[in-house]
Short mmCIF file of C-alpha atoms in Angstrom, two decimals:
data_model
loop_
_atom_site.label_atom_id
_atom_site.label_comp_id
_atom_site.label_asym_id
_atom_site.label_seq_id
_atom_site.Cartn_x
_atom_site.Cartn_y
_atom_site.Cartn_z
CA MET A 22 21.18 34.40 1.64
CA TYR A 23 17.43 33.24 2.35
CA ASN A 24 15.36 30.61 0.60
CA LYS A 25 11.65 30.45 1.65
CA GLY A 26 11.26 27.26 -0.70
CA LEU A 27 12.55 23.69 0.46
CA TYR A 28 14.71 22.55 -2.53
CA HIS A 29 17.56 24.06 -4.73
CA ASP A 30 16.30 26.61 -7.75
CA TRP A 31 17.88 23.66 -10.32
CA VAL A 32 15.15 21.04 -8.92
CA PRO A 33 11.81 21.01 -11.01
CA LYS A 34 8.80 22.33 -9.87
CA PRO A 35 7.48 18.89 -10.45
CA VAL A 36 9.73 16.87 -8.71
CA GLN A 37 9.82 19.12 -6.06
CA LEU A 38 6.03 18.62 -5.67
CA LEU A 39 6.93 14.65 -5.46
CA LEU A 40 9.67 15.16 -2.85
CA ILE A 41 7.10 16.77 -0.77
CA VAL A 42 4.26 14.22 -1.23
CA LEU A 43 6.73 11.26 -0.56
CA LEU A 44 7.80 13.22 2.52
CA MET A 45 4.21 13.70 3.61
CA THR A 46 3.45 9.81 2.95
CA VAL A 47 5.96 8.89 5.53
CA VAL A 48 6.18 11.38 7.93
CA MET A 49 2.78 12.18 8.65
CA PRO A 50 1.61 8.91 9.82
CA LEU A 51 4.40 8.11 11.86
CA GLY A 52 3.74 6.93 14.88
CA GLY A 53 5.40 5.23 18.09
CA VAL A 54 2.89 2.42 18.24
CA TYR A 55 0.31 1.44 15.39
CA THR A 56 -2.88 0.80 16.96
CA GLY A 57 -3.54 -2.19 15.24
CA ASN A 58 -0.45 -4.03 16.03
CA ILE A 59 -1.16 -3.25 20.06
CA SER A 60 -2.32 -6.94 20.47
CA TYR A 61 0.73 -8.33 19.01
CA MET A 62 2.94 -5.98 20.86
CA VAL A 63 1.77 -7.25 23.96
CA GLY A 64 2.04 -10.75 23.13
CA GLY A 65 5.62 -10.42 21.96
CA THR A 66 6.65 -8.21 25.12
CA GLY A 67 4.37 -9.88 27.63
CA ALA A 68 3.35 -6.40 28.67
CA LEU A 69 0.01 -4.63 29.34
CA SER A 70 -2.00 -3.34 26.32
CA GLU A 71 -2.34 0.12 28.55
CA ASN A 72 1.51 0.75 27.92
CA TYR A 73 0.88 0.72 24.47
CA ILE A 74 -2.32 2.85 24.22
CA PHE A 75 0.08 5.13 26.84
CA ALA A 76 3.02 4.97 24.37
CA ASN A 77 -0.03 6.26 21.34
CA TYR A 78 -1.39 9.15 23.68
CA ALA A 79 2.89 9.98 24.09
CA THR A 80 3.20 10.60 20.13
CA THR A 81 0.33 13.30 20.46
CA ILE A 82 1.84 14.68 23.04
CA GLY A 83 5.08 15.28 21.39
CA MET A 84 3.49 16.74 18.66
CA GLY A 85 1.72 19.29 20.91
CA ALA A 86 4.90 20.10 22.80
CA ALA A 87 6.89 20.85 19.59
CA MET A 88 4.31 23.09 18.41
CA PRO A 89 4.32 26.43 19.64
CA ILE A 90 8.42 26.59 19.08
CA VAL A 91 8.57 25.02 15.48
CA LEU A 92 8.58 28.50 13.87
CA ARG A 93 11.44 29.57 16.07
CA LEU A 94 13.48 26.21 15.25
CA LYS A 95 12.58 26.96 11.47
CA MET A 96 14.08 30.32 11.32
CA ARG A 97 16.92 29.38 13.76
CA PHE A 98 18.53 26.39 11.62
CA LYS A 99 18.90 25.57 7.52
CA ILE A 100 16.23 23.81 6.26
CA ARG A 101 18.63 21.11 5.33
CA ASP A 102 20.39 20.23 8.25
CA LYS A 103 17.22 20.61 10.46
CA ILE A 104 15.21 17.76 8.12
CA THR A 105 17.57 15.59 7.71
CA LEU A 106 18.59 15.53 11.29
CA ALA A 107 14.89 14.90 12.28
CA LEU A 108 14.59 11.90 9.92
CA VAL A 109 17.57 10.62 10.53
CA LEU A 110 16.65 10.55 14.56
CA LEU A 111 12.94 8.90 13.49
CA GLY A 112 14.65 6.47 12.09
CA ILE A 113 16.53 5.42 14.93
CA LEU A 114 13.99 5.86 17.35
CA ASN A 115 12.11 3.53 15.22
CA TYR A 116 14.57 1.13 15.07
CA ILE A 117 14.69 1.37 18.90
CA ASN A 118 11.03 0.60 19.05
CA ALA A 119 11.65 -2.55 16.91
CA THR A 120 14.46 -3.90 18.98
CA THR A 121 13.57 -3.44 22.60
CA LEU A 122 10.82 -5.35 24.90
CA GLN A 123 10.62 -2.62 27.33
CA PRO A 124 7.48 -0.64 27.11
CA THR A 125 9.15 2.65 29.18
CA VAL A 126 11.65 2.88 26.56
CA ILE A 127 8.83 2.58 23.55
CA ILE A 128 6.68 4.90 25.61
CA GLY A 129 9.67 7.70 25.76
CA SER A 130 10.60 7.14 21.76
CA SER A 131 6.72 7.94 21.04
CA LEU A 132 6.89 11.12 22.69
CA MET A 133 10.02 11.99 20.96
CA VAL A 134 8.69 10.43 17.74
CA GLY A 135 5.70 12.90 17.99
CA PHE A 136 8.22 15.95 18.91
CA LEU A 137 10.74 15.51 15.51
CA LYS A 138 7.55 14.67 13.61
CA MET A 139 5.81 18.14 14.06
CA ILE A 140 9.41 19.74 13.01
CA VAL A 141 9.17 17.95 9.96
CA ALA A 142 5.67 18.61 9.23
CA ILE A 143 5.99 22.49 9.59
CA GLU A 144 7.91 22.61 6.48
CA LEU A 145 5.46 20.70 4.68
CA PHE A 146 2.68 22.97 5.61
CA LEU A 147 3.89 26.10 4.26
CA PRO A 148 4.65 25.20 0.66
CA VAL A 149 1.86 23.31 0.27
CA MET A 150 -0.79 25.96 2.07
CA ALA A 151 1.25 28.88 -0.79
CA MET A 152 0.40 26.78 -3.53
CA ILE A 153 -3.26 26.30 -2.64
CA GLY A 154 -3.39 29.77 -1.35
CA ASN A 155 -6.62 29.21 0.57
CA ARG A 156 -6.60 27.88 4.26
CA GLY A 157 -9.60 26.22 4.01
CA MET A 158 -8.99 24.25 0.51
CA PHE A 159 -5.59 23.43 2.08
CA TYR A 160 -7.53 21.92 5.19
CA GLY A 161 -9.26 20.14 2.56
CA VAL A 162 -6.51 18.42 0.72
CA PHE A 163 -4.26 18.18 3.49
CA TYR A 164 -6.44 16.13 6.15
CA THR A 165 -7.90 14.11 3.53
CA PHE A 166 -4.36 13.02 2.63
CA ILE A 167 -3.30 12.47 6.17
CA LEU A 168 -6.51 10.85 7.13
CA MET A 169 -6.48 8.40 4.53
CA MET A 170 -2.61 7.81 4.45
CA ASN A 171 -3.58 6.63 8.49
CA GLN A 172 -5.85 4.36 7.53
CA VAL A 173 -3.72 2.73 4.64
CA VAL A 174 -0.70 3.01 6.93
CA GLY A 175 -2.82 1.15 10.06
CA TYR A 176 -3.71 -1.87 7.79
CA TYR A 177 -0.22 -2.58 6.33
CA ALA A 178 1.38 -2.52 9.74
CA VAL A 179 -0.92 -5.14 10.70
CA GLN A 180 -0.65 -7.24 7.74
CA VAL A 181 3.16 -7.00 7.66
CA SER A 182 2.77 -7.87 11.89
CA ILE A 183 0.78 -10.95 10.47
CA LEU A 184 3.30 -12.40 7.90
CA ASN A 185 6.59 -11.30 9.78
CA ASN A 186 6.01 -10.10 13.24
CA TRP A 187 5.24 -6.44 14.61
CA GLN A 188 8.94 -5.23 14.79
CA HIS A 189 9.64 -5.95 11.23
CA PHE A 190 7.20 -2.98 10.47
CA PHE A 191 9.15 -0.37 12.56
CA VAL A 192 12.27 -1.53 10.92
CA ILE A 193 10.52 -0.70 7.19
CA ILE A 194 10.13 2.46 8.87
CA SER A 195 12.99 3.14 9.58
CA ILE A 196 14.69 2.31 6.50
CA LEU A 197 12.53 4.55 4.93
CA CYS A 198 13.49 7.85 7.04
CA PHE A 199 17.27 7.16 6.81
CA ILE A 200 16.53 6.78 2.75
CA LEU A 201 14.25 9.95 2.85
CA ALA A 202 17.17 11.35 5.05
CA LEU A 203 19.57 10.83 2.05
CA ILE A 204 17.02 12.32 -0.59
CA GLN A 205 16.61 15.16 1.43
CA TRP A 206 20.20 15.95 1.82
CA ILE A 207 20.98 15.63 -1.99
CA PHE A 208 17.67 18.37 -3.18
CA MET A 209 17.16 20.23 -0.19
CA HIS A 210 19.19 23.78 -0.23
CA ASN A 211 21.62 24.79 2.54
CA LYS A 212 19.80 28.28 3.63
CA TYR A 213 18.00 30.10 6.19
CA PHE A 214 14.37 30.41 5.85
CA ALA A 215 14.73 34.22 6.94
CA LEU A 216 16.64 36.23 9.48
CA LYS A 217 18.07 33.83 11.98
CA VAL A 218 16.81 33.73 15.51
CA PRO A 219 18.21 32.70 18.77
CA LEU A 220 17.11 29.86 20.70
CA TYR A 221 17.48 31.50 24.11
CA TYR A 222 14.13 33.23 24.17
CA ILE A 223 12.16 29.40 23.93
CA ASP A 224 11.19 28.45 27.92
CA TRP A 225 12.21 25.02 28.27
CA LEU A 226 10.52 24.62 31.70
CA SER A 227 7.48 25.55 30.59
CA ILE A 228 7.67 22.81 27.54
CA ILE A 229 8.64 20.31 30.59
CA PHE A 230 5.54 21.51 32.80
CA PHE A 231 3.25 20.81 29.35
CA VAL A 232 4.87 17.21 28.90
CA LEU A 233 4.45 16.66 32.80
CA THR A 234 1.19 18.03 32.69
CA PHE A 235 -0.16 15.34 29.55
CA MET A 236 1.78 12.52 30.67
CA PHE A 237 0.50 11.91 33.91
CA SER A 238 -2.94 12.92 32.60
CA ALA A 239 -2.37 10.21 29.64
CA TYR A 240 -1.38 7.59 32.59
CA VAL A 241 -5.06 8.34 34.04
CA LEU A 242 -6.71 7.75 31.03
CA SER A 243 -4.87 4.58 30.00
CA PHE A 244 -4.54 2.82 33.25
CA GLY A 245 -7.34 4.10 35.05
CA LYS A 246 -9.35 1.09 34.19
CA GLN A 247 -6.86 -1.51 34.93
CA GLN A 248 -5.69 0.40 38.34
CA ASP A 249 -9.04 0.75 39.30
CA TRP A 250 -9.56 4.73 38.96
CA LEU A 251 -9.65 5.89 42.31
CA ASN A 252 -9.32 2.92 44.22
CA SER A 253 -5.50 3.23 43.23
CA LYS A 254 -2.97 5.54 44.79
CA LYS A 255 -1.02 5.38 41.74
CA ILE A 256 -4.02 6.99 39.80
CA ILE A 257 -4.66 9.69 42.44
CA ASN A 258 -0.62 10.34 42.98
CA ALA A 259 -0.89 10.75 38.75
CA SER A 260 -3.57 13.05 38.72
CA ILE A 261 -1.96 15.37 41.76
CA VAL A 262 0.94 15.71 39.61
CA SER A 263 -0.70 16.39 36.52
CA PHE A 264 -2.90 19.07 38.19
CA VAL A 265 0.04 20.34 39.80
CA SER A 266 2.17 20.71 36.66
CA PHE A 267 -1.11 22.36 34.76
CA ALA A 268 -0.99 24.99 37.49
CA LEU A 269 2.48 25.45 37.09
CA LEU A 270 2.92 25.80 33.57
CA VAL A 271 0.02 28.32 33.60
CA THR A 272 1.87 30.42 36.45
CA ARG A 273 4.64 30.28 34.48
CA GLN A 274 3.22 31.89 31.33
CA LEU A 275 1.80 34.61 33.64
CA MET A 276 5.27 35.62 34.37
CA LEU A 277 7.12 35.41 31.20
CA LYS A 278 7.44 38.03 28.44
CA ARG A 279 7.30 35.52 25.37
CA PRO A 280 5.03 32.79 27.15
CA TYR A 281 4.95 29.35 25.48
CA ILE A 282 1.44 28.68 25.19
CA SER A 283 -1.09 32.24 25.19
CA PHE A 284 -4.45 31.18 27.52
CA LYS A 285 -5.72 34.79 26.05
CA THR A 286 -6.39 32.77 22.98
CA PHE A 287 -8.75 30.51 24.87
CA SER A 288 -10.94 33.34 25.80
CA LYS A 289 -11.77 34.30 22.22
CA ASN A 290 -15.43 33.38 21.28
CA ASN A 291 -14.71 30.89 18.35
CA VAL A 292 -11.97 29.27 20.11
CA MET A 293 -13.99 28.26 23.23
CA HIS A 294 -16.87 26.86 20.75
CA GLY A 295 -14.43 25.49 18.64
CA LEU A 296 -12.90 23.79 21.28
CA PHE A 297 -16.61 22.27 22.65
CA MET A 298 -17.33 21.06 19.06
CA LEU A 299 -14.01 19.16 19.41
CA LEU A 300 -15.00 17.50 22.62
CA CYS A 301 -18.09 16.88 20.72
CA LEU A 302 -16.04 14.81 17.68
CA GLY A 303 -14.14 13.27 20.79
CA MET A 304 -17.16 11.66 21.56
CA TYR A 305 -17.92 9.97 18.52
CA LEU A 306 -14.04 9.21 17.93
CA GLY A 307 -14.64 7.62 21.35
CA THR A 308 -16.67 4.97 19.85
CA THR A 309 -13.92 3.19 17.97
CA SER A 310 -13.60 1.09 21.37
CA ILE A 311 -16.87 -0.21 21.31
CA GLN A 312 -16.66 -0.61 17.52
CA ASN A 313 -13.59 -3.53 18.51
CA ILE A 314 -15.20 -4.78 21.14
CA TYR A 315 -18.20 -5.60 19.02
CA ALA A 316 -16.14 -6.74 16.24
CA VAL A 317 -13.34 -8.38 17.59
CA GLY A 318 -15.16 -9.67 20.77
CA VAL A 319 -18.70 -10.67 19.05
CA LEU A 320 -18.45 -10.95 15.48
CA GLY A 321 -14.98 -12.77 16.05
CA TYR A 322 -12.83 -10.77 13.65
CA ASP A 323 -9.33 -11.20 13.54
CA GLN A 324 -7.01 -8.03 13.95
CA LEU A 325 -6.65 -7.89 9.72
CA THR A 326 -10.38 -8.22 9.27
CA ASN A 327 -10.95 -5.47 11.90
CA ALA A 328 -8.35 -3.43 10.29
CA LYS A 329 -9.91 -3.88 7.13
CA LEU A 330 -13.05 -1.59 8.43
CA ASN A 331 -11.13 1.62 8.88
CA ILE A 332 -10.22 1.23 4.93
CA LEU A 333 -13.90 1.16 4.31
CA MET A 334 -13.42 4.78 5.74
CA ILE A 335 -11.58 5.98 2.82
CA PRO A 336 -14.28 6.62 0.06
CA GLY A 337 -16.00 9.04 2.86
CA ILE A 338 -13.10 10.85 3.68
CA ILE A 339 -12.41 11.26 -0.25
CA LEU A 340 -15.52 12.98 -0.66
CA ALA A 341 -15.57 15.02 2.42
CA GLY A 342 -12.09 16.52 1.21
CA ILE A 343 -13.59 17.05 -2.24
CA ILE A 344 -16.94 18.67 -0.91
CA ALA A 345 -14.59 20.62 1.47
CA VAL A 346 -12.58 22.14 -1.39
CA ILE A 347 -15.69 22.93 -3.42
CA TRP A 348 -17.50 24.24 -0.26
CA PHE A 349 -14.01 26.97 0.62
CA LYS A 350 -13.52 27.83 -2.89
CA LYS A 351 -17.17 29.12 -3.05
CA ASP A 352 -17.13 30.55 -0.05
CA ILE A 353 -20.27 28.73 1.53
CA GLU A 354 -21.68 29.18 4.81
CA LEU A 355 -19.24 27.02 7.32
CA LYS A 356 -22.42 25.88 9.46
CA ASN A 357 -24.18 24.17 6.92
CA TYR A 358 -20.60 21.87 6.49
CA ILE A 359 -20.17 21.59 10.16
CA PHE A 360 -23.87 20.42 10.56
CA ILE A 361 -23.75 18.06 7.98
CA GLY A 362 -20.50 16.44 9.47
CA PHE A 363 -22.20 16.14 12.33
CA SER A 364 -25.29 14.81 10.93
CA SER A 365 -23.24 12.26 9.35
CA MET A 366 -21.50 11.28 12.59
CA LEU A 367 -25.06 10.99 14.20
CA GLY A 368 -26.17 8.75 11.49
CA TYR A 369 -23.05 6.23 11.80
CA ALA A 370 -24.36 6.16 15.51
CA ILE A 371 -28.20 5.23 14.57
CA VAL A 372 -27.09 2.52 12.01
CA MET A 373 -24.56 0.93 14.77
CA TYR A 374 -27.48 1.05 17.35
CA PHE A 375 -29.60 -0.76 15.01
CA SER A 376 -26.88 -3.07 13.68
CA MET A 377 -25.72 -4.76 17.19
CA VAL A 378 -26.86 -8.06 16.19
CA LEU A 379 -25.07 -11.80 16.17
CA GLU A 380 -25.97 -12.15 12.29
CA PHE A 381 -24.15 -8.92 11.45
CA ASN A 382 -22.18 -9.42 8.19
CA TYR A 383 -19.33 -7.58 6.78
CA GLU A 384 -21.04 -6.01 3.92
CA SER A 385 -23.26 -4.21 6.06
CA TRP A 386 -20.27 -2.27 7.40
CA TYR A 387 -19.99 -0.33 3.97
CA LEU A 388 -22.57 2.29 5.08
CA PRO A 389 -21.63 3.31 8.56
CA MET A 390 -18.13 3.11 7.99
CA PHE A 391 -18.82 5.35 4.71
CA LEU A 392 -20.78 7.83 7.21
CA LYS A 393 -17.73 7.58 9.66
CA GLY A 394 -15.42 8.27 7.15
CA TYR A 395 -16.94 11.63 5.93
CA GLY A 396 -18.08 12.88 9.28
CA MET A 397 -14.78 12.75 10.68
CA THR A 398 -13.07 14.42 7.86
CA ALA A 399 -15.18 17.26 7.79
CA LEU A 400 -15.05 17.88 10.89
CA PHE A 401 -11.37 17.81 11.26
CA ILE A 402 -11.13 20.60 8.37
CA SER A 403 -14.39 22.55 9.28
CA VAL A 404 -13.91 22.45 13.23
CA TRP A 405 -10.23 23.26 13.15
CA TYR A 406 -10.92 25.96 10.70
CA TYR A 407 -13.44 27.76 12.72
CA THR A 408 -11.12 27.56 15.80
CA LEU A 409 -8.00 29.03 14.72
CA ASP A 410 -9.84 31.47 12.20
CA LYS A 411 -9.00 35.27 12.91
CA LEU A 412 -5.79 34.11 15.12
CA GLU A 413 -2.75 36.22 14.44
CA LEU A 414 0.50 33.74 13.56
CA ASN A 415 2.05 34.05 17.04
CA GLU A 416 -1.35 33.44 18.71
CA MET A 417 -2.18 30.53 16.57
CA LEU A 418 0.98 28.85 17.15
CA ALA A 419 1.04 29.66 20.76
CA ALA A 420 -2.65 28.21 21.09
CA ILE A 421 -2.12 25.22 18.68
CA GLY A 422 -0.03 22.87 20.58
CA MET A 423 -2.94 23.12 23.39
CA ALA A 424 -5.48 22.27 21.26
CA LEU A 425 -3.62 19.78 19.15
CA VAL A 426 -3.81 17.65 22.70
CA TRP A 427 -6.90 18.51 23.23
CA ARG A 428 -8.65 17.15 19.70
CA THR A 429 -6.18 14.51 19.30
CA PHE A 430 -5.56 13.32 22.68
CA LEU A 431 -7.81 13.95 25.51
CA THR A 432 -11.58 14.17 24.26
CA VAL A 433 -10.67 10.72 22.64
CA GLY A 434 -9.08 9.80 25.71
CA ILE A 435 -11.39 10.89 27.62
CA PHE A 436 -14.93 9.56 26.34
CA SER A 437 -12.89 6.12 25.59
CA ALA A 438 -12.32 5.85 29.07
CA ILE A 439 -15.87 6.75 29.87
CA PHE A 440 -16.89 4.53 27.39
CA SER A 441 -15.00 1.44 28.83
CA TRP A 442 -15.86 2.26 32.24
CA PHE A 443 -19.78 2.48 30.78
CA GLN A 444 -19.61 -0.67 28.94
CA TYR A 445 -18.29 -2.91 31.72
CA GLN A 446 -21.02 -1.65 34.26
CA PHE A 447 -23.64 -1.88 31.28
CA GLN A 448 -22.66 -5.39 31.05
CA ILE A 449 -22.81 -6.28 34.27
CA GLU A 450 -26.40 -5.13 34.38
CA SER A 451 -27.57 -7.12 31.14
CA ILE A 452 -26.49 -9.90 32.62
CA GLY A 453 -28.59 -9.36 35.53
CA ASP A 454 -31.24 -8.80 33.55
CA LEU A 455 -30.81 -11.98 31.70
CA ALA A 456 -30.41 -14.21 34.76
CA VAL A 457 -34.28 -13.23 35.32
CA TYR A 458 -35.51 -15.55 32.51
CA MET A 459 -32.80 -18.39 33.67
CA ASP A 460 -33.74 -20.64 35.95
CA GLY A 461 -33.90 -25.07 35.96
CA LEU A 462 -36.44 -25.54 33.03
CA THR A 463 -34.97 -23.13 30.92
CA VAL A 464 -31.05 -23.96 31.26
CA ASN A 465 -30.50 -26.77 33.09
CA SER A 466 -26.62 -28.44 34.54
CA GLN A 467 -26.17 -29.91 31.51
CA ASN A 468 -26.18 -27.22 28.85
CA VAL A 469 -25.27 -24.12 30.88
CA MET A 470 -22.00 -24.03 29.64
CA SER A 471 -22.80 -23.85 25.99
CA ASN A 472 -25.46 -21.31 26.90
CA MET A 473 -23.16 -19.36 29.08
CA LYS A 474 -21.65 -17.98 25.96
CA THR A 475 -24.53 -16.72 24.40
CA ILE A 476 -25.53 -15.01 27.36
CA GLN A 477 -22.26 -12.99 27.03
CA LEU A 478 -22.18 -12.17 24.06
CA ASN A 479 -26.07 -10.62 24.39
CA ALA A 480 -24.71 -8.97 27.36
CA ILE A 481 -22.05 -7.21 25.28
CA ILE A 482 -24.51 -6.34 22.81
CA ALA A 483 -27.20 -5.10 25.11
CA SER A 484 -24.24 -2.98 26.90
CA ASN A 485 -22.91 -1.28 23.33
CA LYS A 486 -26.61 -0.53 22.15
CA LYS A 487 -27.13 1.75 25.40
CA ILE A 488 -23.78 3.20 24.94
CA PHE A 489 -25.20 4.20 21.52
CA GLY A 490 -28.34 5.25 22.59
CA TYR A 491 -27.02 8.13 24.94
CA ILE A 492 -24.60 9.07 22.18
CA ILE A 493 -27.83 9.16 19.69
CA LEU A 494 -29.43 11.53 22.30
CA ALA A 495 -26.22 13.80 23.04
CA GLY A 496 -25.87 13.87 19.01
CA PHE A 497 -29.21 15.40 18.49
CA GLY A 498 -28.76 17.78 21.41
CA ILE A 499 -25.40 18.99 19.32
CA LEU A 500 -27.22 19.59 15.91
CA ILE A 501 -29.60 21.94 18.00
CA TYR A 502 -26.30 23.52 19.39
CA VAL A 503 -24.57 24.01 15.48
CA MET A 504 -27.90 25.16 14.00
CA THR A 505 -28.45 27.97 16.51
CA HIS A 506 -24.80 29.01 17.02
CA HIS A 507 -23.70 32.25 14.91
CA PHE A 508 -20.47 30.76 13.70
CA GLY A 509 -19.02 34.32 13.66
CA LYS A 510 -21.86 36.33 12.33
CA GLU A 511 -23.83 39.20 14.28
CA ARG A 512 -27.24 38.28 14.84
CA PHE A 513 -28.64 41.24 14.71
CA GLN A 514 -27.87 44.66 12.77
CA TYR A 515 -29.77 47.36 14.63
CA VAL A 516 -27.81 50.14 12.92
CA ARG A 517 -29.01 49.40 9.27
CA PHE A 518 -32.54 49.42 10.49
CA ILE A 519 -32.40 52.46 12.26
CA ARG A 520 -30.83 54.42 9.56
CA VAL A 521 -33.55 53.51 7.39
CA LEU A 522 -35.99 54.96 9.81
CA ARG A 523 -34.14 57.95 9.82
CA GLY A 524 -34.24 58.15 5.84
CA LYS A 525 -30.36 57.63 6.01
CA SER A 526 -29.78 54.27 3.97
CA VAL A 527 -28.75 55.69 0.81
CA ILE A 528 -26.25 58.07 2.43
CA ALA A 529 -24.80 54.96 4.57
CA LYS A 530 -24.76 52.50 1.38
CA ARG A 531 -22.74 55.38 -0.34
CA ARG A 532 -20.07 55.71 2.70
CA LEU A 533 -19.65 51.91 2.73
CA ILE A 534 -18.55 51.67 -1.47
CA GLU A 535 -16.33 54.72 -0.94
CA ASN A 536 -14.56 53.08 2.11
CA LYS A 537 -14.52 49.54 0.13
CA GLN A 538 -13.17 51.35 -2.52
CA LEU A 539 -10.27 53.26 -0.42
CA ALA A 540 -9.64 49.91 1.07
CA GLU A 541 -9.20 48.28 -2.45
CA GLU A 542 -7.01 51.23 -3.41
CA ILE A 543 -4.86 50.62 -0.26
CA LYS A 544 -4.23 46.86 -0.58
CA ASP A 545 -3.22 47.35 -4.21
CA ALA A 546 -0.75 49.98 -3.16
CA ALA A 547 0.46 47.89 -0.53
CA GLY A 548 0.77 45.04 -3.13
CA SER A 549 2.80 46.92 -5.43
CA ALA A 550 5.31 47.70 -2.45
CA MET A 551 5.57 44.01 -1.68
#
């Protein structure tokens, strides 16, 4: 009646693994929009680019909204029915994105893509984690594969858009989803995962409050610069709605017997410090906007060349994943791995600071992008592992949705908006500084227009260097924080010191050995019973 696997028993194990990898390859990089395609979507629809940045955030919000309920959905429906229906719906949503010219439709579709994507993804996590065994090693393999596929899919999304059009890539993804749905229907078993549970325990009102909170936040972060922030009534009203929705969400959780999100989890020490480190990671990931301004606006790269820069991160991503697997297998202290990850991101910022020149060639991108790929992957693995460490399954599922939105949307969105604002302000300031050296002798009326482009580019470079300078200063502070943080270990051990003074260290050591032997016997007995 129950089957905790995914496929029929007659399907060979290697074929099962191949089907899981195939499903992960298509489903995990799925998004409502692809960042490299945004410029082509703007040209094709005539809408503002902020609409598609909003849609990109909506995908993450949909994933976060689904996360607290995925286990209940997994236990309510048969695996084959659920996966097949989700893949068919994903195919339909991608086809809608390919045929519509309304950005509002794409935003709503992106939200649903994220929701359905997470429902499928949870089915892939469990068998792969069961095969690997160690959660840290699983993160090392999983995030390496996903981050690598994201870069590859982003590159091919741009390439297909150039050769055909931006709709063509969505049609390809739609067809792949339909083919996968047929394959999974053939090979997946038609049994329940475990005891069937009802759906009426899910609080749909909390999900609505969750979506409203972060969708209006996404609107503020996406359209803030275009609407001139607090000078716009739309931004003020969206901020108020987001705040009220979050207050209602929190109040609602206090009234529920089975809360949708457990805010008590966020009071745990490792969760609070983990969220702070994710905020620091978001600061580095937010530099992508500055990098794109430099690559496209200053160096004059086209979209395909700019997308190739992300491919240069793959060697660093792979190396970080290999080291993570070895690190967790040998159970080495996590602090050192996190420290190396932040050091790598700091190295990326330092190289970019000194590389902001008009003569920067393509080969010079190899080192900074390698460091960025390594640091991003290492911190995704280690900080996520530390944040969710020592949480029970129910606590983790109740907190992971909020943490996912925090890691992938809020932190990156906040820093991208901040850097965008400062980039503009510093650019104006740089032009003012350059104006000191311009007069009728150096820039006459005949060649003023030819010099204006150079002046503008130098102002952009000076602005970017100033932002990277502040990021570097913050990066050294982050390294000091990582060095001094205990990462779950007791800083002082008074008990053993006192026992040594009293001459009881031998007795204490003997009791520790006896307790350890007793614990091993209990575990062996429990294993036999299972």
